[in-house]
Short mmCIF file of C-alpha atoms in Angstrom, two decimals:
data_model
loop_
_atom_site.label_atom_id
_atom_site.label_comp_id
_atom_site.label_asym_id
_atom_site.label_seq_id
_atom_site.Cartn_x
_atom_site.Cartn_y
_atom_site.Cartn_z
CA MET E 164 18.23 -22.18 34.10
CA THR E 165 15.67 -22.26 31.04
CA GLU E 166 16.24 -19.23 28.79
CA ALA E 167 14.24 -16.45 28.17
CA PRO E 168 11.75 -16.34 26.15
CA PHE E 169 12.71 -15.34 22.37
CA THR E 170 9.60 -12.85 22.31
CA ILE E 171 9.60 -9.42 20.95
CA ASP E 172 8.61 -8.28 24.92
CA GLN E 173 12.01 -9.87 25.98
CA PHE E 174 13.62 -7.65 23.62
CA TYR E 175 12.17 -4.40 24.91
CA LYS E 176 12.85 -6.02 28.48
CA TYR E 177 16.82 -6.14 27.93
CA LEU E 178 16.72 -2.71 26.20
CA ALA E 179 15.34 -1.28 28.97
CA ARG E 180 18.66 -3.15 31.04
CA GLY E 181 20.63 -1.76 28.78
CA LYS E 182 21.54 -4.46 26.49
CA LEU E 183 20.08 -5.45 22.56
CA MET E 184 19.79 -9.20 21.84
CA ALA E 185 19.36 -11.41 19.17
CA GLY E 186 18.44 -14.43 19.37
CA LYS E 187 20.78 -16.99 17.33
CA CYS E 188 19.40 -20.15 15.84
CA THR E 189 20.73 -23.41 17.74
CA HIS E 190 20.49 -25.32 14.01
CA CYS E 191 21.07 -22.72 11.14
CA GLY E 192 22.74 -19.97 13.40
CA LYS E 193 21.06 -17.39 11.57
CA ILE E 194 20.97 -14.11 13.58
CA HIS E 195 17.63 -12.89 14.05
CA LEU E 196 16.87 -9.05 15.46
CA PRO E 197 14.02 -8.75 17.03
CA PRO E 198 13.96 -12.73 18.14
CA ARG E 199 11.07 -14.96 16.97
CA PRO E 200 10.02 -18.01 18.06
CA LEU E 201 10.72 -19.93 14.48
CA CYS E 202 13.58 -19.76 12.34
CA ASP E 203 12.59 -18.47 9.32
CA ARG E 204 15.31 -20.16 7.54
CA CYS E 205 15.43 -24.04 8.83
CA PHE E 206 12.29 -23.69 10.95
CA HIS E 207 13.67 -24.80 14.06
CA GLN E 208 12.93 -23.50 17.28
CA THR E 209 15.76 -23.76 19.65
CA PHE E 210 17.88 -20.48 19.91
CA THR E 211 20.59 -18.84 22.49
CA TRP E 212 20.82 -15.15 23.14
CA LEU E 213 23.30 -13.32 21.68
CA GLU E 214 24.49 -9.55 22.89
CA ILE E 215 24.52 -7.26 19.31
CA ALA E 216 27.26 -4.49 19.28
CA GLY E 217 24.40 -1.23 18.99
CA THR E 218 26.37 1.21 16.12
CA GLY E 219 26.20 1.55 13.01
CA LYS E 220 26.14 3.10 9.82
CA LEU E 221 22.48 5.69 8.83
CA VAL E 222 20.92 3.67 5.63
CA THR E 223 18.83 6.47 5.41
CA TYR E 224 16.66 8.56 7.34
CA THR E 225 13.54 11.06 7.21
CA VAL E 226 12.48 14.16 9.54
CA ILE E 227 8.56 13.66 9.88
CA HIS E 228 6.65 16.69 10.67
CA VAL E 229 3.46 15.21 10.16
CA ALA E 230 2.70 12.69 13.67
CA PRO E 231 0.36 10.46 15.48
CA GLU E 232 -1.50 11.84 18.03
CA GLN E 233 1.23 11.01 20.35
CA PHE E 234 4.23 12.01 18.72
CA GLN E 235 3.25 15.53 18.41
CA GLU E 236 4.49 16.98 21.15
CA GLN E 237 7.75 15.96 19.86
CA ALA E 238 7.25 16.57 16.05
CA PRO E 239 9.55 16.99 13.80
CA TYR E 240 11.68 14.73 14.71
CA ALA E 241 14.06 12.49 12.86
CA VAL E 242 13.78 8.36 12.48
CA GLY E 243 16.52 5.96 9.98
CA ILE E 244 17.24 2.09 9.89
CA VAL E 245 20.32 2.00 11.06
CA GLU E 246 23.13 -1.36 10.37
CA LEU E 247 24.54 -2.66 12.59
CA GLU E 248 28.43 -3.59 12.66
CA THR E 249 26.71 -7.17 12.03
CA GLY E 250 24.72 -6.23 9.02
CA LEU E 251 21.45 -6.45 10.97
CA ARG E 252 19.34 -3.62 10.67
CA LEU E 253 16.84 -1.50 13.33
CA PRO E 254 14.85 1.61 12.83
CA GLY E 255 14.69 4.50 15.34
CA MET E 256 14.42 7.78 16.24
CA ILE E 257 17.62 9.88 15.82
CA ARG E 258 18.12 12.36 18.85
CA GLY E 259 21.19 15.11 19.48
CA THR E 260 22.13 16.17 16.23
CA THR E 261 20.52 17.39 12.74
CA GLN E 262 22.86 16.91 10.68
CA LEU E 263 21.77 14.05 8.73
CA SER E 264 23.63 11.91 6.02
CA ILE E 265 23.27 8.38 5.05
CA GLY E 266 26.35 6.26 5.95
CA MET E 267 26.96 8.01 9.00
CA THR E 268 27.79 6.55 12.92
CA LEU E 269 25.31 6.44 15.17
CA THR E 270 25.27 3.96 18.08
CA ILE E 271 22.17 3.09 20.34
CA ASP E 272 21.27 5.28 23.45
CA PHE E 273 19.67 3.23 25.91
CA THR E 274 19.25 6.28 28.44
CA THR E 275 15.71 7.03 27.44
CA CYS E 276 15.20 3.54 28.89
CA THR E 277 13.16 3.54 31.74
CA ALA E 278 10.29 1.30 33.26
CA ALA E 279 7.40 0.20 30.91
CA GLN E 280 5.04 3.76 31.06
CA PRO E 281 2.07 4.14 28.62
CA TRP E 282 2.58 4.23 25.15
CA PRO E 283 4.45 6.74 23.41
CA GLN E 284 6.88 7.04 26.23
CA TRP E 285 8.33 4.07 24.56
CA PRO E 286 10.77 3.53 22.24
CA ARG E 287 13.23 2.55 24.93
CA TYR E 288 16.21 2.94 22.62
CA CYS E 289 17.00 5.31 19.64
CA PHE E 290 20.50 6.39 17.78
CA LYS E 291 22.77 9.21 18.24
CA PRO E 292 25.14 10.41 17.05
CA MET E 293 29.00 8.30 18.63
CA LEU C 202 -3.46 -20.56 -18.34
CA ASP C 203 -1.31 -19.35 -21.34
CA GLY C 204 -2.77 -15.60 -21.69
CA LYS C 205 -6.91 -16.67 -21.21
CA PRO C 206 -8.92 -15.22 -19.88
CA LEU C 207 -9.39 -16.18 -15.72
CA VAL C 208 -12.57 -14.54 -15.02
CA SER C 209 -14.49 -11.83 -16.69
CA ILE C 210 -15.24 -8.84 -15.25
CA VAL C 211 -18.95 -7.67 -16.30
CA THR C 212 -19.26 -4.66 -14.78
CA ALA C 213 -18.23 -2.03 -12.64
CA GLY C 214 -19.17 0.78 -9.98
CA LEU C 215 -17.60 3.63 -8.36
CA SER C 216 -19.04 6.12 -5.95
CA LYS C 217 -17.84 9.88 -6.23
CA PHE C 218 -14.45 9.91 -4.00
CA GLY C 219 -14.43 13.01 -2.43
CA LYS C 220 -15.33 13.82 1.54
CA HIS C 221 -19.04 12.70 2.18
CA GLU C 222 -20.03 14.33 5.05
CA GLY C 223 -22.76 12.19 6.77
CA LEU C 224 -22.37 8.87 4.80
CA TYR C 225 -21.53 5.60 6.13
CA ALA C 226 -19.14 3.68 4.35
CA ARG C 227 -21.88 1.14 3.20
CA GLU C 228 -23.99 3.69 1.96
CA LEU C 229 -21.16 5.21 0.05
CA PHE C 230 -20.85 1.32 -1.00
CA ALA C 231 -24.32 1.19 -1.86
CA GLU C 232 -23.64 4.22 -4.22
CA ALA C 233 -20.76 2.55 -6.38
CA VAL C 234 -22.85 -0.83 -6.56
CA LYS C 235 -26.22 1.42 -7.90
CA GLU C 236 -23.88 2.39 -10.95
CA ALA C 237 -22.75 -1.46 -11.03
CA PHE C 238 -26.65 -2.52 -11.63
CA ASP C 239 -27.07 0.05 -13.67
CA ARG C 240 -24.48 -0.63 -16.12
CA CYS C 241 -25.83 -3.90 -16.23
CA PRO C 242 -29.31 -4.30 -17.03
CA ARG C 243 -28.94 -7.81 -17.84
CA LEU C 244 -27.68 -8.81 -14.64
CA GLU C 245 -30.60 -9.66 -11.10
CA PRO C 246 -28.26 -9.27 -8.34
CA LYS C 247 -30.12 -11.38 -6.19
CA ARG C 248 -30.78 -13.77 -8.26
CA ASP C 249 -26.84 -13.92 -9.98
CA ILE C 250 -24.07 -12.24 -7.57
CA LYS C 251 -23.56 -15.57 -5.18
CA ALA C 252 -21.02 -13.70 -3.39
CA MET C 253 -19.49 -11.14 -2.36
CA PHE C 254 -15.09 -9.70 -0.91
CA VAL C 255 -15.05 -6.34 0.34
CA GLY C 256 -11.93 -4.58 0.88
CA HIS C 257 -11.95 -2.20 4.06
CA MET C 258 -8.74 -1.02 6.08
CA GLY C 259 -9.85 -0.11 9.44
CA GLU C 260 -12.26 -0.68 11.79
CA ALA C 261 -11.01 2.09 13.76
CA TYR C 262 -12.39 4.89 11.50
CA GLU C 263 -15.95 4.31 11.82
CA HIS C 264 -15.98 1.91 14.48
CA GLN C 265 -17.37 -0.83 12.59
CA GLY C 266 -16.03 -4.01 11.38
CA HIS C 267 -17.45 -6.71 9.85
CA THR C 268 -17.57 -4.92 6.82
CA GLY C 269 -18.47 -8.33 4.64
CA ALA C 270 -21.90 -8.50 5.96
CA ALA C 271 -22.38 -4.66 6.46
CA THR C 272 -22.48 -4.21 2.70
CA ALA C 273 -23.55 -7.09 1.44
CA ASP C 274 -26.69 -6.11 3.96
CA TRP C 275 -27.13 -2.18 2.38
CA ALA C 276 -25.94 -3.24 -1.16
CA GLY C 277 -29.46 -5.31 -1.15
CA LEU C 278 -27.66 -8.46 -1.12
CA LEU C 279 -28.32 -10.81 1.83
CA ASN C 280 -27.38 -13.03 2.10
CA ILE C 281 -25.16 -14.24 0.42
CA PRO C 282 -21.37 -15.28 1.97
CA ALA C 283 -20.06 -11.45 2.13
CA THR C 284 -16.28 -11.78 3.18
CA ARG C 285 -14.08 -8.58 4.56
CA THR C 286 -10.36 -8.41 2.75
CA GLU C 287 -7.92 -6.81 4.49
CA ALA C 288 -4.23 -6.61 3.25
CA ALA C 289 -4.03 -2.37 4.51
CA CYS C 290 -4.03 0.02 1.39
CA ALA C 291 -4.67 -3.49 -1.05
CA SER C 292 -7.56 -4.48 0.46
CA SER C 293 -9.63 -4.33 -2.43
CA GLY C 294 -6.78 -5.44 -4.35
CA ALA C 295 -7.31 -9.15 -2.47
CA ALA C 296 -10.74 -8.34 -2.68
CA LEU C 297 -9.96 -9.06 -6.65
CA ARG C 298 -7.71 -11.81 -5.83
CA SER C 299 -9.89 -13.60 -3.10
CA GLY C 300 -12.89 -13.57 -6.02
CA ILE C 301 -11.13 -15.28 -8.63
CA TYR C 302 -10.04 -17.71 -6.18
CA ALA C 303 -13.88 -18.12 -6.23
CA VAL C 304 -15.31 -18.13 -9.53
CA LEU C 305 -12.00 -20.34 -10.44
CA SER C 306 -12.33 -23.09 -7.59
CA GLY C 307 -16.46 -23.09 -9.41
CA LEU C 308 -17.39 -22.46 -6.07
CA ALA C 309 -19.21 -18.87 -6.78
CA ASP C 310 -19.54 -18.63 -10.64
CA ILE C 311 -20.80 -14.81 -10.41
CA VAL C 312 -18.60 -12.86 -7.79
CA MET C 313 -18.99 -9.25 -6.58
CA VAL C 314 -15.81 -7.86 -5.34
CA GLY C 315 -15.27 -4.32 -4.01
CA GLY C 316 -13.39 -2.05 -1.07
CA VAL C 317 -14.52 0.84 1.08
CA GLU C 318 -13.51 3.44 3.13
CA LYS C 319 -14.85 6.28 5.16
CA MET C 320 -11.81 8.50 6.57
CA THR C 321 -12.36 12.11 5.92
CA HIS C 322 -14.46 12.41 8.95
CA ARG C 323 -11.47 11.95 11.23
CA THR C 324 -8.49 14.28 11.72
CA THR C 325 -5.42 14.10 10.12
CA ALA C 326 -3.59 12.98 13.11
CA GLU C 327 -5.85 10.26 13.77
CA VAL C 328 -5.76 9.16 9.83
CA THR C 329 -1.87 9.20 10.40
CA GLU C 330 -2.30 6.82 13.46
CA TYR C 331 -4.70 4.52 11.84
CA LEU C 332 -3.08 4.10 8.85
CA ALA C 333 0.47 3.61 10.78
CA MET C 334 -1.94 0.68 12.44
CA ALA C 335 -0.49 -1.55 9.02
CA SER C 336 3.64 -1.28 9.63
CA ASP C 337 5.01 -2.68 12.79
CA TYR C 338 3.66 -1.60 15.68
CA PRO C 339 6.95 -2.71 18.14
CA PHE C 340 9.25 -1.96 15.96
CA GLU C 341 7.71 1.59 13.87
CA GLN C 342 4.62 2.78 15.37
CA TRP C 343 6.33 2.89 18.71
CA HIS C 344 9.03 4.77 17.06
CA GLY C 345 6.82 7.37 15.88
CA ILE C 346 7.50 6.24 12.02
CA THR C 347 4.12 7.29 10.09
CA PHE C 348 3.25 6.10 6.83
CA PRO C 349 4.78 9.28 5.17
CA GLY C 350 7.81 8.51 6.92
CA LEU C 351 8.33 4.84 5.32
CA TYR C 352 8.06 6.34 2.16
CA GLY C 353 10.37 8.97 3.36
CA LEU C 354 12.95 6.85 4.17
CA MET C 355 12.60 5.05 1.18
CA ALA C 356 13.32 8.15 -1.13
CA THR C 357 16.00 9.34 0.80
CA ALA C 358 17.78 6.00 -0.22
CA HIS C 359 16.61 6.41 -3.89
CA MET C 360 17.41 9.56 -3.93
CA SER C 361 20.68 8.19 -2.78
CA GLU C 362 21.06 5.36 -4.73
CA TYR C 363 20.13 6.68 -7.96
CA GLY C 364 19.90 10.69 -8.12
CA THR C 365 16.10 10.76 -8.17
CA THR C 366 15.44 14.58 -7.72
CA GLU C 367 12.52 16.42 -5.74
CA ALA C 368 11.67 17.84 -8.57
CA GLN C 369 11.20 14.69 -10.24
CA MET C 370 8.86 13.00 -7.55
CA ALA C 371 6.76 16.55 -7.88
CA GLU C 372 6.01 16.31 -11.94
CA VAL C 373 4.16 12.84 -10.45
CA ALA C 374 2.33 14.82 -9.11
CA VAL C 375 1.61 17.26 -11.69
CA LYS C 376 1.07 14.66 -14.43
CA ASN C 377 -1.72 13.09 -11.82
CA HIS C 378 -3.60 16.11 -10.94
CA HIS C 379 -3.56 16.70 -14.67
CA HIS C 380 -5.12 13.52 -15.13
CA GLY C 381 -7.34 14.05 -12.04
CA THR C 382 -9.04 16.99 -13.69
CA LEU C 383 -10.29 15.07 -16.53
CA ASN C 384 -11.64 12.55 -14.33
CA PRO C 385 -15.68 14.09 -12.29
CA LYS C 386 -15.81 11.59 -10.12
CA ALA C 387 -11.31 12.28 -9.04
CA HIS C 388 -11.25 14.10 -5.71
CA MET C 389 -8.75 16.59 -6.20
CA GLN C 390 -9.82 18.38 -10.05
CA LYS C 391 -7.21 21.09 -9.90
CA GLY C 392 -4.02 21.40 -11.40
CA ILE C 393 -0.42 22.28 -10.14
CA THR C 394 2.57 23.52 -10.94
CA VAL C 395 6.08 21.83 -9.99
CA GLU C 396 6.67 25.02 -7.64
CA THR C 397 3.26 24.54 -6.17
CA ALA C 398 4.47 20.70 -5.18
CA LEU C 399 8.26 22.07 -4.06
CA ASN C 400 6.97 24.99 -1.55
CA SER C 401 4.27 22.87 -0.53
CA ARG C 402 5.31 21.83 3.20
CA PRO C 403 7.21 18.82 4.22
CA VAL C 404 5.36 15.95 5.95
CA ALA C 405 8.04 13.05 6.15
CA THR C 406 10.54 14.27 4.07
CA PRO C 407 12.37 15.22 1.14
CA LEU C 408 7.66 14.46 0.59
CA LYS C 409 5.35 17.11 0.91
CA LEU C 410 2.09 18.00 0.89
CA TYR C 411 1.75 17.64 -2.78
CA ASP C 412 3.74 13.94 -3.20
CA CYS C 413 1.55 12.15 -0.60
CA SER C 414 -1.84 10.69 -1.96
CA LEU C 415 -5.64 12.15 -0.37
CA ILE C 416 -7.47 11.93 2.73
CA THR C 417 -10.79 10.74 0.33
CA ASP C 418 -13.88 9.14 1.26
CA GLY C 419 -15.27 6.51 -1.51
CA ALA C 420 -16.41 2.86 -2.83
CA SER C 421 -15.52 0.56 -5.59
CA CYS C 422 -17.19 -2.39 -6.59
CA LEU C 423 -16.53 -5.37 -9.39
CA ILE C 424 -18.92 -8.03 -10.97
CA LEU C 425 -16.74 -11.35 -12.19
CA THR C 426 -18.00 -14.21 -13.96
CA LYS C 427 -16.69 -17.41 -15.49
CA PRO C 428 -15.40 -15.93 -19.29
CA GLU C 429 -18.74 -18.28 -20.53
CA LEU C 430 -20.87 -16.65 -18.83
CA ALA C 431 -20.34 -13.05 -19.50
CA SER C 432 -21.77 -12.89 -22.89
CA LYS C 433 -24.79 -13.56 -20.94
CA PHE C 434 -24.34 -10.33 -18.64
CA THR C 435 -22.54 -7.85 -21.43
CA ASP C 436 -21.64 -7.42 -25.12
CA GLN C 437 -18.02 -5.65 -23.69
CA PRO C 438 -16.58 -7.71 -21.12
CA VAL C 439 -13.00 -7.02 -19.95
CA HIS C 440 -10.67 -10.33 -19.36
CA ILE C 441 -8.70 -10.70 -15.99
CA THR C 442 -5.92 -12.48 -18.04
CA GLY C 443 -3.17 -12.47 -15.06
CA THR C 444 -2.96 -11.94 -11.34
CA GLY C 445 0.04 -11.63 -8.59
CA GLN C 446 0.38 -11.33 -4.99
CA ALA C 447 2.46 -11.45 -2.77
CA SER C 448 3.78 -10.64 0.94
CA ASP C 449 7.30 -9.34 2.08
CA THR C 450 8.72 -8.43 5.16
CA ILE C 451 6.24 -6.01 7.67
CA GLY C 452 9.20 -4.26 8.91
CA LEU C 453 10.97 -2.30 6.36
CA TYR C 454 13.91 -2.42 8.77
CA GLU C 455 14.19 -5.68 6.95
CA ARG C 456 14.36 -5.80 3.59
CA GLU C 457 16.54 -6.35 1.01
CA SER C 458 16.25 -3.20 -0.70
CA LEU C 459 14.93 0.39 0.38
CA THR C 460 14.62 0.97 -2.72
CA SER C 461 11.90 -1.20 -4.82
CA LEU C 462 9.09 -3.68 -3.01
CA GLN C 463 10.64 -7.02 -3.76
CA ALA C 464 6.69 -7.83 -2.94
CA ALA C 465 5.52 -5.59 -5.80
CA LYS C 466 8.23 -7.66 -8.35
CA LEU C 467 7.28 -11.12 -7.34
CA ALA C 468 3.44 -10.24 -8.32
CA ALA C 469 4.07 -8.85 -10.96
CA LYS C 470 6.09 -11.42 -12.34
CA THR C 471 3.58 -13.63 -11.38
CA ALA C 472 0.96 -11.70 -13.54
CA TYR C 473 3.03 -10.77 -16.49
CA LYS C 474 3.78 -15.23 -16.94
CA MET C 475 -0.14 -15.91 -16.37
CA ALA C 476 -1.21 -13.11 -19.00
CA GLN C 477 1.64 -13.79 -21.20
CA ILE C 478 2.47 -10.17 -22.03
CA THR C 479 5.64 -8.16 -20.98
CA PRO C 480 5.51 -4.85 -19.85
CA ASP C 481 5.79 -3.31 -23.45
CA ASP C 482 2.32 -4.77 -23.86
CA ILE C 483 0.57 -2.23 -21.80
CA ASP C 484 -1.40 0.54 -23.06
CA VAL C 485 -2.51 1.75 -20.07
CA ALA C 486 -1.73 1.53 -15.82
CA GLU C 487 -2.95 2.25 -12.38
CA VAL C 488 -0.22 2.36 -10.10
CA HIS C 489 -0.27 2.45 -6.34
CA ASP C 490 0.64 6.07 -5.95
CA CYS C 491 0.17 6.57 -2.79
CA PHE C 492 3.37 9.30 -2.25
CA THR C 493 5.06 10.64 -4.95
CA ILE C 494 8.01 8.04 -4.91
CA ALA C 495 6.27 5.12 -5.00
CA GLU C 496 4.98 5.76 -8.56
CA ILE C 497 8.60 5.94 -9.47
CA ILE C 498 9.49 3.09 -7.47
CA ALA C 499 6.39 1.37 -9.05
CA TYR C 500 8.00 1.86 -12.88
CA GLU C 501 10.82 0.16 -11.83
CA ASP C 502 9.40 -3.33 -10.07
CA LEU C 503 6.37 -3.57 -13.06
CA GLY C 504 9.42 -3.35 -15.99
CA PHE C 505 8.19 -0.27 -17.40
CA CYS C 506 11.92 0.89 -16.33
CA PRO C 507 15.33 -0.59 -15.67
CA THR C 508 15.65 0.14 -11.98
CA GLY C 509 16.97 3.63 -10.62
CA LYS C 510 15.19 5.35 -14.17
CA GLY C 511 11.71 5.40 -12.82
CA GLY C 512 12.33 9.49 -12.22
CA PRO C 513 13.67 9.86 -15.47
CA LEU C 514 10.58 8.14 -17.07
CA VAL C 515 8.33 10.79 -15.46
CA GLU C 516 10.05 13.35 -16.78
CA THR C 517 9.86 12.31 -20.16
CA GLY C 518 6.29 12.65 -20.71
CA GLU C 519 5.87 9.04 -21.86
CA THR C 520 3.93 8.02 -18.61
CA TRP C 521 0.98 10.94 -19.18
CA LEU C 522 -1.93 10.50 -21.06
CA GLY C 523 -0.88 11.04 -24.63
CA GLY C 524 2.77 8.88 -24.03
CA ARG C 525 3.83 5.33 -24.89
CA LEU C 526 2.44 4.17 -21.67
CA PRO C 527 -0.14 6.64 -19.59
CA VAL C 528 -0.01 5.79 -15.99
CA ASN C 529 -3.10 7.13 -13.64
CA THR C 530 -5.59 7.88 -16.23
CA SER C 531 -7.44 8.44 -13.64
CA GLY C 532 -5.54 10.59 -11.48
CA GLY C 533 -4.31 7.96 -9.03
CA LEU C 534 -4.18 7.91 -5.34
CA LYS C 535 -2.58 11.30 -5.65
CA ALA C 536 -5.39 12.92 -6.93
CA LYS C 537 -8.33 11.02 -7.43
CA GLY C 538 -8.12 9.79 -3.62
CA HIS C 539 -6.75 6.91 -1.75
CA PRO C 540 -10.09 5.76 0.44
CA VAL C 541 -7.64 2.98 1.08
CA GLY C 542 -9.95 -0.05 0.73
CA ALA C 543 -11.62 0.84 -2.33
CA THR C 544 -8.25 1.75 -3.88
CA GLY C 545 -7.34 -1.79 -5.28
CA THR C 546 -11.18 -2.30 -6.99
CA ALA C 547 -11.10 1.89 -8.17
CA GLN C 548 -8.10 1.06 -10.02
CA ALA C 549 -9.35 -1.61 -12.04
CA TYR C 550 -12.38 0.35 -11.82
CA GLU C 551 -10.39 2.58 -14.42
CA ILE C 552 -8.98 0.22 -16.55
CA TYR C 553 -12.48 -1.10 -17.16
CA LEU C 554 -13.67 2.32 -18.52
CA GLN C 555 -10.20 2.43 -20.71
CA LEU C 556 -10.52 -0.99 -21.98
CA THR C 557 -14.20 -0.67 -23.01
CA GLY C 558 -14.45 2.78 -24.57
CA GLN C 559 -16.16 4.84 -21.76
CA ALA C 560 -13.22 6.83 -20.31
CA ASN C 561 -14.09 10.61 -22.11
CA LYS C 562 -11.58 12.68 -21.83
CA ARG C 563 -8.97 10.66 -20.58
CA GLN C 564 -9.46 7.67 -22.88
CA VAL C 565 -6.15 6.36 -24.03
CA GLN C 566 -7.30 5.36 -28.04
CA GLY C 567 -7.27 1.93 -28.75
CA ALA C 568 -6.32 0.81 -25.29
CA GLN C 569 -6.51 -3.06 -25.45
CA VAL C 570 -4.48 -4.27 -22.41
CA GLY C 571 -4.53 -2.94 -19.13
CA LEU C 572 -2.50 -3.61 -15.13
CA THR C 573 -3.48 -2.33 -11.78
CA HIS C 574 -0.47 -2.40 -9.29
CA ASN C 575 -2.15 -2.03 -5.64
CA VAL C 576 0.50 -2.16 -2.34
CA GLY C 577 -0.53 -2.63 1.32
CA GLY C 578 1.53 -0.46 3.90
CA SER C 579 4.76 -0.22 2.68
CA GLY C 580 4.84 -3.02 0.35
CA ALA C 581 4.67 -6.28 2.83
CA THR C 582 1.41 -6.83 0.56
CA ALA C 583 1.09 -6.20 -3.51
CA THR C 584 -0.93 -6.79 -5.85
CA VAL C 585 -1.19 -6.86 -9.52
CA HIS C 586 -3.65 -7.65 -12.72
CA ILE C 587 -3.53 -7.86 -16.16
CA TYR C 588 -6.87 -7.11 -17.89
CA ARG C 589 -7.18 -7.46 -21.62
CA SER C 590 -10.34 -5.81 -23.72
CA ASN C 591 -12.79 -8.46 -25.76
CA GLN C 592 -11.63 -9.17 -28.56
CA PRO C 593 -14.83 -11.21 -30.67
#
């Protein structure tokens, strides 16, 4: 069986199935989250999929009050950057709490994942407290 | 290169910054061009100008792309090669850099560089969306992260790491609004207090309304030539002695540091080395204060103070007009305004005025060396240029 393509689209397809997946370069071992078609360390182009645990610590955050049209109904909303246990980082909305602090433990939540809908009903993940 | 002039600015122009109802970007650009021509009577535009690079960020504002040709057309400069450069808010920093490439290559000995943006006819929500196009679409825009949001993320991190305060950020706004009152072309010409800034409504915490630059219409341009040709056009050229440009990850989340911009540090290092100077040699600087935290980070990235000390630096008053190193004497993006595509060469325009002694009420006495720092997006592009007055 050939591997699914190492694309951003495929990354979100996995998310919709409740899996946080990264691409691992078969040559130098670098893990790319999101996956890339060309390893930015060694320029090789072959990868394997690696499932990443979706728990980590909040590195920084902001509460957005002035939003683009597509997100105005949700404003104000919190977004942050989460450092996962592997050291990889992902940005995303933070739901389920207004008590934000750097270093707090958050976990990825896939429950908002549905079949493709028009933007901005994506993202198909967010972060929540444990 | 060794500190020698790379190119020389022989003239410059700037439209009034503000709300220009009923004007198109190309018409605003023509206003800046008119000033540049008026300042330089020895220049014969149709004969002399051989190429043009114009920074312009977004075709969404006016449903108009192809800005190189459109601005060349309205500037009366057909049929020269005219190219739009796009690097988000560093679009005209990139135009300036492209003009330097063109002159140094020998392909064009006299070049117009500039930039333009027409924004105020759009709603805040629309502008927020269009600006966000310079960020990572599937990982930032999809998650509702805006430009103030990205700088809000950096501000939270900077406050946590270095103890930077909201009052220090407010101080940047107060300083730049004060400078804006001295610049008749600034969008905002009203001073503010720290209290006004601190009590303004939240945009993306900890950033509030007065931490944010303005949605503005405006245009700017410069005319560059080889240093040996400059005296043909003016007795007061300003020389560019250093240029640096660098890129970084499109997504903020992939950066090693959330409290400094690696692209800006790299661009500065290159430019300082080329100009053979250190940060201590700078007399006046225009830095990219799209948000107040961005000016604090710029102080650190440019070596105006040690890492983490940008907040305390603004409190010393050293970066105010009259201080050791005045920063954003034009009012900056904060008070002069931030028509994104125009900003990079508008910064250069201010340095041109300062180094030719034409900055009137905001003149930095005896200024001989200047710097501009222009950042695209959350720091995925940065350009730094160093300027020197003509020393006969």
